[in-house]
mmCIF file of C-alpha atoms in Angstrom:
data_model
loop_
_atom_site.group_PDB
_atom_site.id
_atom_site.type_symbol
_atom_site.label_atom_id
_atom_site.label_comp_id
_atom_site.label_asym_id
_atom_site.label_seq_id
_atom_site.Cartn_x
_atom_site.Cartn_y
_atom_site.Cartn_z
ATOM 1 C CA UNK Q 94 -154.213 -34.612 130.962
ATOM 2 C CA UNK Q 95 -157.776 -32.741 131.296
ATOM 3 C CA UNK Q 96 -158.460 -31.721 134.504
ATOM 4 C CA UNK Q 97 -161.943 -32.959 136.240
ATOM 5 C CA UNK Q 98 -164.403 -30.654 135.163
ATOM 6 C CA UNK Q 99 -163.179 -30.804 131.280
ATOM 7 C CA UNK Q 100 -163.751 -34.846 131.961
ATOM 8 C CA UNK Q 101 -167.020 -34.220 133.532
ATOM 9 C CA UNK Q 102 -168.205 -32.543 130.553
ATOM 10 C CA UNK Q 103 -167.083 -34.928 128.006
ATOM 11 C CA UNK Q 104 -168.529 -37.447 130.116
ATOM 12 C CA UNK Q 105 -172.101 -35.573 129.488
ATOM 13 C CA UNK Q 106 -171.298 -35.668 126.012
ATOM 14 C CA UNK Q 107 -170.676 -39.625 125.574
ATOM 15 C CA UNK Q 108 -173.823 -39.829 127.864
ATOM 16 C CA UNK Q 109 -175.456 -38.113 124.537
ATOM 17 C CA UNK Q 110 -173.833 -39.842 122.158
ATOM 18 C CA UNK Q 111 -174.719 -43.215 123.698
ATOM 19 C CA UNK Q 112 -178.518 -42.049 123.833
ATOM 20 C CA UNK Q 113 -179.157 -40.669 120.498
ATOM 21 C CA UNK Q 114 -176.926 -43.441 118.389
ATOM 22 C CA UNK Q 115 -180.051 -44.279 116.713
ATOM 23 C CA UNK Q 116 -180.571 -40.244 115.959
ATOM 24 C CA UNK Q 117 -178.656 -37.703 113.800
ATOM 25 C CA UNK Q 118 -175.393 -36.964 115.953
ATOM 26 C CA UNK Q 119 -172.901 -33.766 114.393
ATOM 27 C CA UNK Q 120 -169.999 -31.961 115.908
ATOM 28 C CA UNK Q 121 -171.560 -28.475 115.571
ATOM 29 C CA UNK Q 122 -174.813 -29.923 118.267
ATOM 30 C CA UNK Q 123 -172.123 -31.765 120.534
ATOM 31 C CA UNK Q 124 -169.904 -28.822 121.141
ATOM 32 C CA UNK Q 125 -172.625 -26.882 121.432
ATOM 33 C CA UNK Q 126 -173.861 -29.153 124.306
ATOM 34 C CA UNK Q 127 -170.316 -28.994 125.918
ATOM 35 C CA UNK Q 128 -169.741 -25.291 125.961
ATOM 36 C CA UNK Q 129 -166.770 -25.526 123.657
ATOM 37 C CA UNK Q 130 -165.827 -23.796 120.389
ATOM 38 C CA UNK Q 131 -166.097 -26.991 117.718
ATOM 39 C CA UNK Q 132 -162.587 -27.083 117.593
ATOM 40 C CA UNK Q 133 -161.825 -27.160 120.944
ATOM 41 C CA UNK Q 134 -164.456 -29.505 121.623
ATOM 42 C CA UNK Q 135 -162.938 -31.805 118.861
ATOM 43 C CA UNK Q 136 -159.371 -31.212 120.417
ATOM 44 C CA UNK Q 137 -160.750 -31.924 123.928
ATOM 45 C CA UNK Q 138 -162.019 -35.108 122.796
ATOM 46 C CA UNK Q 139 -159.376 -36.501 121.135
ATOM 47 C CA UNK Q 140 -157.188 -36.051 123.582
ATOM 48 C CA UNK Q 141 -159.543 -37.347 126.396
ATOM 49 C CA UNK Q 142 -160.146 -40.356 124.332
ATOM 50 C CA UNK Q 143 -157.843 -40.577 121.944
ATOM 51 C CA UNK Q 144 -160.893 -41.030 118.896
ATOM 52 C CA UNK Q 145 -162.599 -38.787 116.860
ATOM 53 C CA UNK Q 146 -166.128 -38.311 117.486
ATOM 54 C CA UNK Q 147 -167.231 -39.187 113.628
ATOM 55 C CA UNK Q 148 -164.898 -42.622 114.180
ATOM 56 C CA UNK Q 149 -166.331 -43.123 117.877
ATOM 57 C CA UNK Q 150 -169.958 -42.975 116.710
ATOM 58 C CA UNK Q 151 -169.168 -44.863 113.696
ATOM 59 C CA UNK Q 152 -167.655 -47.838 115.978
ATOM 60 C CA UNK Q 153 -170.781 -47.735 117.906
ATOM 61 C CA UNK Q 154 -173.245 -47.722 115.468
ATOM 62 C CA UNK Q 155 -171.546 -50.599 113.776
ATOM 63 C CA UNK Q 156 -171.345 -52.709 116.690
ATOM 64 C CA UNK Q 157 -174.612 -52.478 117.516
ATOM 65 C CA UNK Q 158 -175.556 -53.188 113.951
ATOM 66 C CA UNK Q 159 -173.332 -56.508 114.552
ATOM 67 C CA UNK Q 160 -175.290 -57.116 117.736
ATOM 68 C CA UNK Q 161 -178.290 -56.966 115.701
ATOM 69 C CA UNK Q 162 -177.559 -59.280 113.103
ATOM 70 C CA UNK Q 163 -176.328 -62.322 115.907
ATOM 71 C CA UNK Q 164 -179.351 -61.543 117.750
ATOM 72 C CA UNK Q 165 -182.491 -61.109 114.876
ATOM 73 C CA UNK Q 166 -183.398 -61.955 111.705
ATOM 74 C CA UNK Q 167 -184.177 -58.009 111.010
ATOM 75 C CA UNK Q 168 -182.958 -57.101 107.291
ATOM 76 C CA UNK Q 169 -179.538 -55.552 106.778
ATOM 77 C CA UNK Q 170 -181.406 -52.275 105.010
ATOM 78 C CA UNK Q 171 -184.365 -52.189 108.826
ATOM 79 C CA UNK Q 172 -180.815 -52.407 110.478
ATOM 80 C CA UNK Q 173 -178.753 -49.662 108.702
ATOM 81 C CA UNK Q 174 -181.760 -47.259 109.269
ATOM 82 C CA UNK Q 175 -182.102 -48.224 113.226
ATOM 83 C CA UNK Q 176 -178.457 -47.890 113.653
ATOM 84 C CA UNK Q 177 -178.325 -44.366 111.844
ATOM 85 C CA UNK Q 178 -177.291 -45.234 108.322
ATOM 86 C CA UNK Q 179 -178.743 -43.622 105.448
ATOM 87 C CA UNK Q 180 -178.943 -46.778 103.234
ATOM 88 C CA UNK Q 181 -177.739 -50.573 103.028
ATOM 89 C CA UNK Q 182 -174.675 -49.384 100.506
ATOM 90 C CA UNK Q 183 -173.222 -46.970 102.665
ATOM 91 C CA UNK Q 184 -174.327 -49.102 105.897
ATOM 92 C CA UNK Q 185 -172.404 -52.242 103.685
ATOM 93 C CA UNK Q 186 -169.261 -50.227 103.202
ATOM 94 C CA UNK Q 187 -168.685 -49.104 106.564
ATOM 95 C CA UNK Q 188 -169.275 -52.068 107.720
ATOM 96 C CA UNK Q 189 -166.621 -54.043 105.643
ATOM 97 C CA UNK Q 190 -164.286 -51.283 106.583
ATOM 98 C CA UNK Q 191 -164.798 -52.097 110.329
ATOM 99 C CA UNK Q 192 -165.452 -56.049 110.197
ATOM 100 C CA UNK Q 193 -163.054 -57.615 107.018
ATOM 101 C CA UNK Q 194 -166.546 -58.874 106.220
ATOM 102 C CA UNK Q 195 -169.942 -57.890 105.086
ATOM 103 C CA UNK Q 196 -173.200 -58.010 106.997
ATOM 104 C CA UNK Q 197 -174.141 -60.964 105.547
ATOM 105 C CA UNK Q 198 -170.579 -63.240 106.056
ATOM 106 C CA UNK Q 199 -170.916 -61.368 109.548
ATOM 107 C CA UNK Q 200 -174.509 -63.083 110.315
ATOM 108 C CA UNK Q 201 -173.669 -66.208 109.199
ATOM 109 C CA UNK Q 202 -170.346 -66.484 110.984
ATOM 110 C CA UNK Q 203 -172.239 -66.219 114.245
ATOM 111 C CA UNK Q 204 -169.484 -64.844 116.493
ATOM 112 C CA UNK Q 205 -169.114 -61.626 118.423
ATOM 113 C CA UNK Q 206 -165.427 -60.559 116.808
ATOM 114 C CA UNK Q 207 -164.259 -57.044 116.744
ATOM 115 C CA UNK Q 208 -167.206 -55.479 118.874
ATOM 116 C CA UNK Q 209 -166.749 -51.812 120.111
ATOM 117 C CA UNK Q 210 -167.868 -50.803 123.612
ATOM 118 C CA UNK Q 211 -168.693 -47.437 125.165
ATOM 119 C CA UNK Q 212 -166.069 -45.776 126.537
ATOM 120 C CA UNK Q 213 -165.787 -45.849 130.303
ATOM 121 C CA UNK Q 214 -163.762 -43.567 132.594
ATOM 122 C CA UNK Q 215 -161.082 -44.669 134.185
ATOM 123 C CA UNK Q 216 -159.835 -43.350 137.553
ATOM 124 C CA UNK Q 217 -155.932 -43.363 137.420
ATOM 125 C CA UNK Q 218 -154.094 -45.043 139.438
ATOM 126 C CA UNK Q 219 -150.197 -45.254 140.109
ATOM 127 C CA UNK Q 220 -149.137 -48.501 138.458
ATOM 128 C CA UNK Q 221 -151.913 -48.255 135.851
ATOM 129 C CA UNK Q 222 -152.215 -44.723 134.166
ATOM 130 C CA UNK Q 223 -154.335 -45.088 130.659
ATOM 131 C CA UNK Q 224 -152.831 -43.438 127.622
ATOM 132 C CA UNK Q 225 -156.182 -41.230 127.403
ATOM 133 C CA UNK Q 226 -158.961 -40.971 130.463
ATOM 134 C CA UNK Q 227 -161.300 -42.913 128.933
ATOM 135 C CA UNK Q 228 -160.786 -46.396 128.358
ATOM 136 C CA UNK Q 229 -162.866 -48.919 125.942
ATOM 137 C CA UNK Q 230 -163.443 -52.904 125.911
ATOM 138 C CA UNK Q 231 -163.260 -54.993 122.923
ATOM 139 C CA UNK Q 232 -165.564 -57.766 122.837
ATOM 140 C CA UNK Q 233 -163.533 -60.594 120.577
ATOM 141 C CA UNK Q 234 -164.530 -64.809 119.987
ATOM 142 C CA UNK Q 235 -161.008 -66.291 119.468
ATOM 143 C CA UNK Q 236 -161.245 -69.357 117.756
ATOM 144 C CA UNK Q 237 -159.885 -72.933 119.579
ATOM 145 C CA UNK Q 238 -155.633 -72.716 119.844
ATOM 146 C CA UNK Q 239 -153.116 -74.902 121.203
ATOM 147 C CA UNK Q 240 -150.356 -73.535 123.436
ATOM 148 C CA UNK Q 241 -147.236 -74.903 123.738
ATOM 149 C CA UNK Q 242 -145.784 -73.888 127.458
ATOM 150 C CA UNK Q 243 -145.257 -74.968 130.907
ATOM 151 C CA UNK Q 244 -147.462 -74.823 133.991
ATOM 152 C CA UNK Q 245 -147.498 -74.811 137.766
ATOM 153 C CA UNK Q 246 -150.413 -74.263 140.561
ATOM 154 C CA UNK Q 247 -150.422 -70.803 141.785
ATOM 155 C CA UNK Q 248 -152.359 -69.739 145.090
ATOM 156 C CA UNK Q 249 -155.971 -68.042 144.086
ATOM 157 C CA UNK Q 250 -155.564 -64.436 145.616
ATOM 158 C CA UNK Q 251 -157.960 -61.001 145.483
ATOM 159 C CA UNK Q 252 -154.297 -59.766 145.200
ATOM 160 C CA UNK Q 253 -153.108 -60.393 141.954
ATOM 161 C CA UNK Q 254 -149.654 -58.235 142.087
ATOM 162 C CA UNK Q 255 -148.787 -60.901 144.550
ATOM 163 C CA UNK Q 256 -149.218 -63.497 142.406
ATOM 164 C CA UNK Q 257 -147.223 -61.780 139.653
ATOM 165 C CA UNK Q 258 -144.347 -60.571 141.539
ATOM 166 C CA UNK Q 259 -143.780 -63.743 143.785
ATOM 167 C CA UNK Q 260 -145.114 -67.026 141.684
ATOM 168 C CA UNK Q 261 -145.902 -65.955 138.130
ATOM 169 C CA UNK Q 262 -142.499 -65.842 137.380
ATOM 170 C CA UNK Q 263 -141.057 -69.000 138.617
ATOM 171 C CA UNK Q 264 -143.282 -70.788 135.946
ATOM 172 C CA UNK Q 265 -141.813 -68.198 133.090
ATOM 173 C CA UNK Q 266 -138.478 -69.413 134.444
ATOM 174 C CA UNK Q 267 -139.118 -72.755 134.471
ATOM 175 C CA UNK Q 268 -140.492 -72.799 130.567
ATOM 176 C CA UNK Q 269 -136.915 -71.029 129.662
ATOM 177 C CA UNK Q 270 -135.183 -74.153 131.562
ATOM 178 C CA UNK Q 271 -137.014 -77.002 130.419
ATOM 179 C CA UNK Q 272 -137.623 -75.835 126.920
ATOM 180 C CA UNK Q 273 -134.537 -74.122 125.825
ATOM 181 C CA UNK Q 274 -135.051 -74.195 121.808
ATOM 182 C CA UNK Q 275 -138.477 -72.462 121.800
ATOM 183 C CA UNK Q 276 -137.204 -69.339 123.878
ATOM 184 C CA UNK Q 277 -137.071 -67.594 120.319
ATOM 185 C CA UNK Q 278 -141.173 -68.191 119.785
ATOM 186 C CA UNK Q 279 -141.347 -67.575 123.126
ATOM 187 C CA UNK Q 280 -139.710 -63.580 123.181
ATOM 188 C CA UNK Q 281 -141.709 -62.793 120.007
ATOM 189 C CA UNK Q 282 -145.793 -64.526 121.344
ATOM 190 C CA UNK Q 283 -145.731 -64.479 124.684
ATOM 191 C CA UNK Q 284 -148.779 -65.701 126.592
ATOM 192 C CA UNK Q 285 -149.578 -66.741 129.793
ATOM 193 C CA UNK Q 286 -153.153 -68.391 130.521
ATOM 194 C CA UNK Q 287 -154.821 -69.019 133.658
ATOM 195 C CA UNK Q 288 -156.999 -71.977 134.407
ATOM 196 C CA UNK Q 289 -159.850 -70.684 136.377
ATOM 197 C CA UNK Q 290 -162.380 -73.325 136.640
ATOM 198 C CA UNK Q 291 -162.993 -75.003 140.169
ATOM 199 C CA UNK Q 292 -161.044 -78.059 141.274
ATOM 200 C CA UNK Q 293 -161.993 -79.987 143.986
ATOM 201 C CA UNK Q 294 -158.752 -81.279 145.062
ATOM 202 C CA UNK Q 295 -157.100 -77.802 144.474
ATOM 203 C CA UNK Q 296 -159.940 -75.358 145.711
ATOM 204 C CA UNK Q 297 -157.443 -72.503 146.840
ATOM 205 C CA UNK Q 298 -155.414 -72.939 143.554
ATOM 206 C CA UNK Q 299 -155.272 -71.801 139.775
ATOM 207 C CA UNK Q 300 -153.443 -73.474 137.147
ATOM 208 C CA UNK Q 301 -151.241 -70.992 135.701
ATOM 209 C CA UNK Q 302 -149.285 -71.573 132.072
ATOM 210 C CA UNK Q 303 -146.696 -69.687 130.423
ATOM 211 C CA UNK Q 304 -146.005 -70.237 126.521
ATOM 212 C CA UNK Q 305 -147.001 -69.219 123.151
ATOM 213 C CA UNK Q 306 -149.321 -70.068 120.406
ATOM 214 C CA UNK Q 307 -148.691 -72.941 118.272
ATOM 215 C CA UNK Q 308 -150.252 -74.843 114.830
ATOM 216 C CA UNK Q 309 -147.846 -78.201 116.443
ATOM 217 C CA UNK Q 310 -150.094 -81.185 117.767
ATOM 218 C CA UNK Q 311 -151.319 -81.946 121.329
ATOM 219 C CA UNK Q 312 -148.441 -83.273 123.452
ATOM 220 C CA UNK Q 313 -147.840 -83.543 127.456
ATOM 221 C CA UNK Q 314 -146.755 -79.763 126.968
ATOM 222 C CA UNK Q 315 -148.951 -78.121 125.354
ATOM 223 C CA UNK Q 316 -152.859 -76.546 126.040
ATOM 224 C CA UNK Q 317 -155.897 -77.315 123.847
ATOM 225 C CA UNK Q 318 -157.625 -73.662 124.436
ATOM 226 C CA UNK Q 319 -161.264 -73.870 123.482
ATOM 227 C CA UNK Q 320 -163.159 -71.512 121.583
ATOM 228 C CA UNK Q 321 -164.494 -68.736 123.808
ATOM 229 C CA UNK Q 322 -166.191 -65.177 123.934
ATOM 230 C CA UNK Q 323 -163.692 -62.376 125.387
ATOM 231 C CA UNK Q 324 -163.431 -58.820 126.629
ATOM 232 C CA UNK Q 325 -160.093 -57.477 125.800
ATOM 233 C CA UNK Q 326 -158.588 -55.022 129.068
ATOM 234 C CA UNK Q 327 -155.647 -52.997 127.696
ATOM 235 C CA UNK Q 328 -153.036 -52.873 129.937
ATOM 236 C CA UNK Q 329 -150.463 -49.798 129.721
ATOM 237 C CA UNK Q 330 -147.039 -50.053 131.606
ATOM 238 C CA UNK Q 331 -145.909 -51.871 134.123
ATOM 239 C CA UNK Q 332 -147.003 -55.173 134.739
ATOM 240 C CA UNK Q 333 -148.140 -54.509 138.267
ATOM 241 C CA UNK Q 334 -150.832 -51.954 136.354
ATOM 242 C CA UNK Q 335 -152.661 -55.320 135.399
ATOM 243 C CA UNK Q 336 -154.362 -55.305 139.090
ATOM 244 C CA UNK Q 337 -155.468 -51.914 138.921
ATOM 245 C CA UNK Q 338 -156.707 -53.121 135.607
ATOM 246 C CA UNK Q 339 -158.700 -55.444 136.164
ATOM 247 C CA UNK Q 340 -160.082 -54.316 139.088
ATOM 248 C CA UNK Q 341 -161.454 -51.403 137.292
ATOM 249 C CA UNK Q 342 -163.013 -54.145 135.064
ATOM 250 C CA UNK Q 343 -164.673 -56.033 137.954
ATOM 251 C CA UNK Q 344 -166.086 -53.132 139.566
ATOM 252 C CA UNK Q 345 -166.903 -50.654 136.893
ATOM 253 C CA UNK Q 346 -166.947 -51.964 133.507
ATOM 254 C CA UNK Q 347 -168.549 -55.235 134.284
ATOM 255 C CA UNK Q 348 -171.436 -54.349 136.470
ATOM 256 C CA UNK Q 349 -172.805 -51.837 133.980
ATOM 257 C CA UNK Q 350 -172.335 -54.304 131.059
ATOM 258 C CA UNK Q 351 -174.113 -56.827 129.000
ATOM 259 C CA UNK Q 352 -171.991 -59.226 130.209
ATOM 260 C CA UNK Q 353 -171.088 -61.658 133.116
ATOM 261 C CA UNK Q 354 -167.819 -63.207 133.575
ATOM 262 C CA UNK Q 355 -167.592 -67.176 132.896
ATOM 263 C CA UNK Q 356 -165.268 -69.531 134.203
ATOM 264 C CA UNK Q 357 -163.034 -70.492 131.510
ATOM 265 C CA UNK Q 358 -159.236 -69.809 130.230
ATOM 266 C CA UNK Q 359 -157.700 -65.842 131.118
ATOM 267 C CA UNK Q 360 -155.231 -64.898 128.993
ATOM 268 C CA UNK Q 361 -152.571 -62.524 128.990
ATOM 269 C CA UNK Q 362 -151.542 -61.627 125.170
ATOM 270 C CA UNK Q 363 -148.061 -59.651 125.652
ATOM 271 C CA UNK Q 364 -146.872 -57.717 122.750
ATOM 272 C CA UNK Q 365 -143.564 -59.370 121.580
ATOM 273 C CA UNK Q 366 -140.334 -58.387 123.620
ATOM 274 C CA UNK Q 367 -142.413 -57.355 126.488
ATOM 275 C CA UNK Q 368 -140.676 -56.049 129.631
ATOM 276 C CA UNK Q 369 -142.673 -56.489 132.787
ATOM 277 C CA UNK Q 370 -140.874 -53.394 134.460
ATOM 278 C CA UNK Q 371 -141.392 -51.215 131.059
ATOM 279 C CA UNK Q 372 -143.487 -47.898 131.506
ATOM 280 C CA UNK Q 373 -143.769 -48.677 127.708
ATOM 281 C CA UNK Q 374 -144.717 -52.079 127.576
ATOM 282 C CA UNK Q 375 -148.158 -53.289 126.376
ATOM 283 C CA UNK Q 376 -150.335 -56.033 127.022
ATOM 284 C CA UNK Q 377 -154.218 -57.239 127.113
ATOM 285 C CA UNK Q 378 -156.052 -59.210 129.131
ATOM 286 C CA UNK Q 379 -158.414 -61.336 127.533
ATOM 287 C CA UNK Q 380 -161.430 -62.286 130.706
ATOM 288 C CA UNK Q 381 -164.093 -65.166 129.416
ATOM 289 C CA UNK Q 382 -167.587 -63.670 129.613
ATOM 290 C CA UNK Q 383 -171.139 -63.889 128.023
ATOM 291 C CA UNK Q 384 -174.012 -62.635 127.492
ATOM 292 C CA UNK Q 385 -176.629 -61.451 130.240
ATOM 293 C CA UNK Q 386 -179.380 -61.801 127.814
ATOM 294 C CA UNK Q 387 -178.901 -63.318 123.992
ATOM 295 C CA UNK Q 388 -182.982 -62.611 123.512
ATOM 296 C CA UNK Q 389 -183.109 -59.527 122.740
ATOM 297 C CA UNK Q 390 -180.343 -56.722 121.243
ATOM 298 C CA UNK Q 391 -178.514 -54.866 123.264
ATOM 299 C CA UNK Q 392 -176.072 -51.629 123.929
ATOM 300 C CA UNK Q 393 -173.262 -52.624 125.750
#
């Protein structure tokens, strides 16, 4: 892993790059500005963040081009030139490339899906260590889903690993026992989601559910998700590396964002097979937020 001061310095570089997005941005000027040869620079940062800098900016540029088009009614050829395209063709392709869509399908759609963020650092920690330094938020609208699971009340704690290790996974046991035939669906989407609006009754607890996605109907045992805006945590390891996580979210991501957190559903989309005590396991957390300020365009 870099050491600190190689960090610092490619932290002074995505400083730069999130300044001058709008501005001609090449790898001869950046590793210039960071001291380095251009190939170690380009080495540096790909191992730092695990992106090249041409696909970085190009992430960034786009998503703020998909910011724009939500937000104004500014012409797709006013908003390839703000967001450093040459013209509307090569601004079009890119953008296809990135989105499964073009500008226009984008605009009309409405919804925030597949929006990059800038990368933040991420202090390691020992049951959540990052693949690369630097860690980035996706900002996804998932579309209304049922889910087909069981649920139980869990105690509302600052300490989620408690939560986890002592009551999460009585209500994973308790799906295997009282819905034996679905264990199959269950190993290959697992997903647990965590009611977080305010009860009156129940002020000190959450209702937590673990299940899967599912196209069946609305019965007693299944979850009518709405439609909602999300920022997408990845979560490397271990599943106690979700506190860390999240807390890193909370405290450094969120504050510096574009966003506020909304009560709502929290879920936890586990790659299939996971293995909460797997170095090598993989999951995201998907936190309900919106905007600070729909008005007006923004960088994130």
């Amino acid at each position: 892993m870099p050491n600190s001061t190689t960090l610092t310095r490619i932290e002074k570089v995505l400083d730069y790059i999130h300044e001058h997005l709008d501005e001609p941005i090449n790898v001869i000027n950046l590793a210039e500005k960071s001291c380095w040869s251009r190939w170690q620079f380009q080495r540096v940062f790909g191992s730092a963040t695990g992106l090249t800098v041409a696909q970085y900016v190009r992430e960034l540029r786009l998503s703020n081009a998909a910011e724009l088009l939500l937000n104004t009614q500014s012409k797709h050829i006013d908003i390839a030139i703000l967001c450093g395209f040459e013209s509307e063709i090569s601004f079009s392709r890119a953008f296809k490339q990135m989105f499964q869509c073009s500008p226009r399908e984008y605009r009309q759609r409405g919804k925030r899906v597949g929006l990059r963020t800038p990368l933040k650092y991420c202090t390691p920690k020992r049951s959540w260590v990052a693949p690369t330094p630097f860690t980035q938020i996706r900002i996804e609208t998932r579309p209304a889903f049922t889910l087909m699971g069981h649920c139980d009340w869990i105690f509302r704690s600052f300490q989620m690993l408690l939560n986890f290790i002592e009551q999460v996974p009585t209500v994973w046991k308790g799906f295997a026992e009282k819905h034996p035939s679905h264990i199959d669906q269950l190993i290959q989407r697992p997903m647990g989601v965590i009611d977080t609006r305010e009860r009156a009754d129940r002020p000190d607890e959450l209702l937590y559910w673990a299940g899967y996605p599912t196209d069946e109907a609305l019965q007693d045992n299944t979850l009518l998700i709405p439609e909602q805006e999300y920022a997408v945590i990845p979560v490397h390891g271990e599943v106690s590396a979700l506190e860390s996580a999240v807390e890193w979210f909370f405290f450094h991501w969120l504050p510096e964002s574009n966003y506020r957190n909304v009560p709502g559903f929290e879920l936890e989309v586990y790659s299939p097979n996971y293995k909460p005590d797997c170095k090598n396991s993989y999951m995201e957390y998907w936190l309900p937020v919106a905007p600070r300020n729909t008005s007006k365009s923004r960088k994130h």
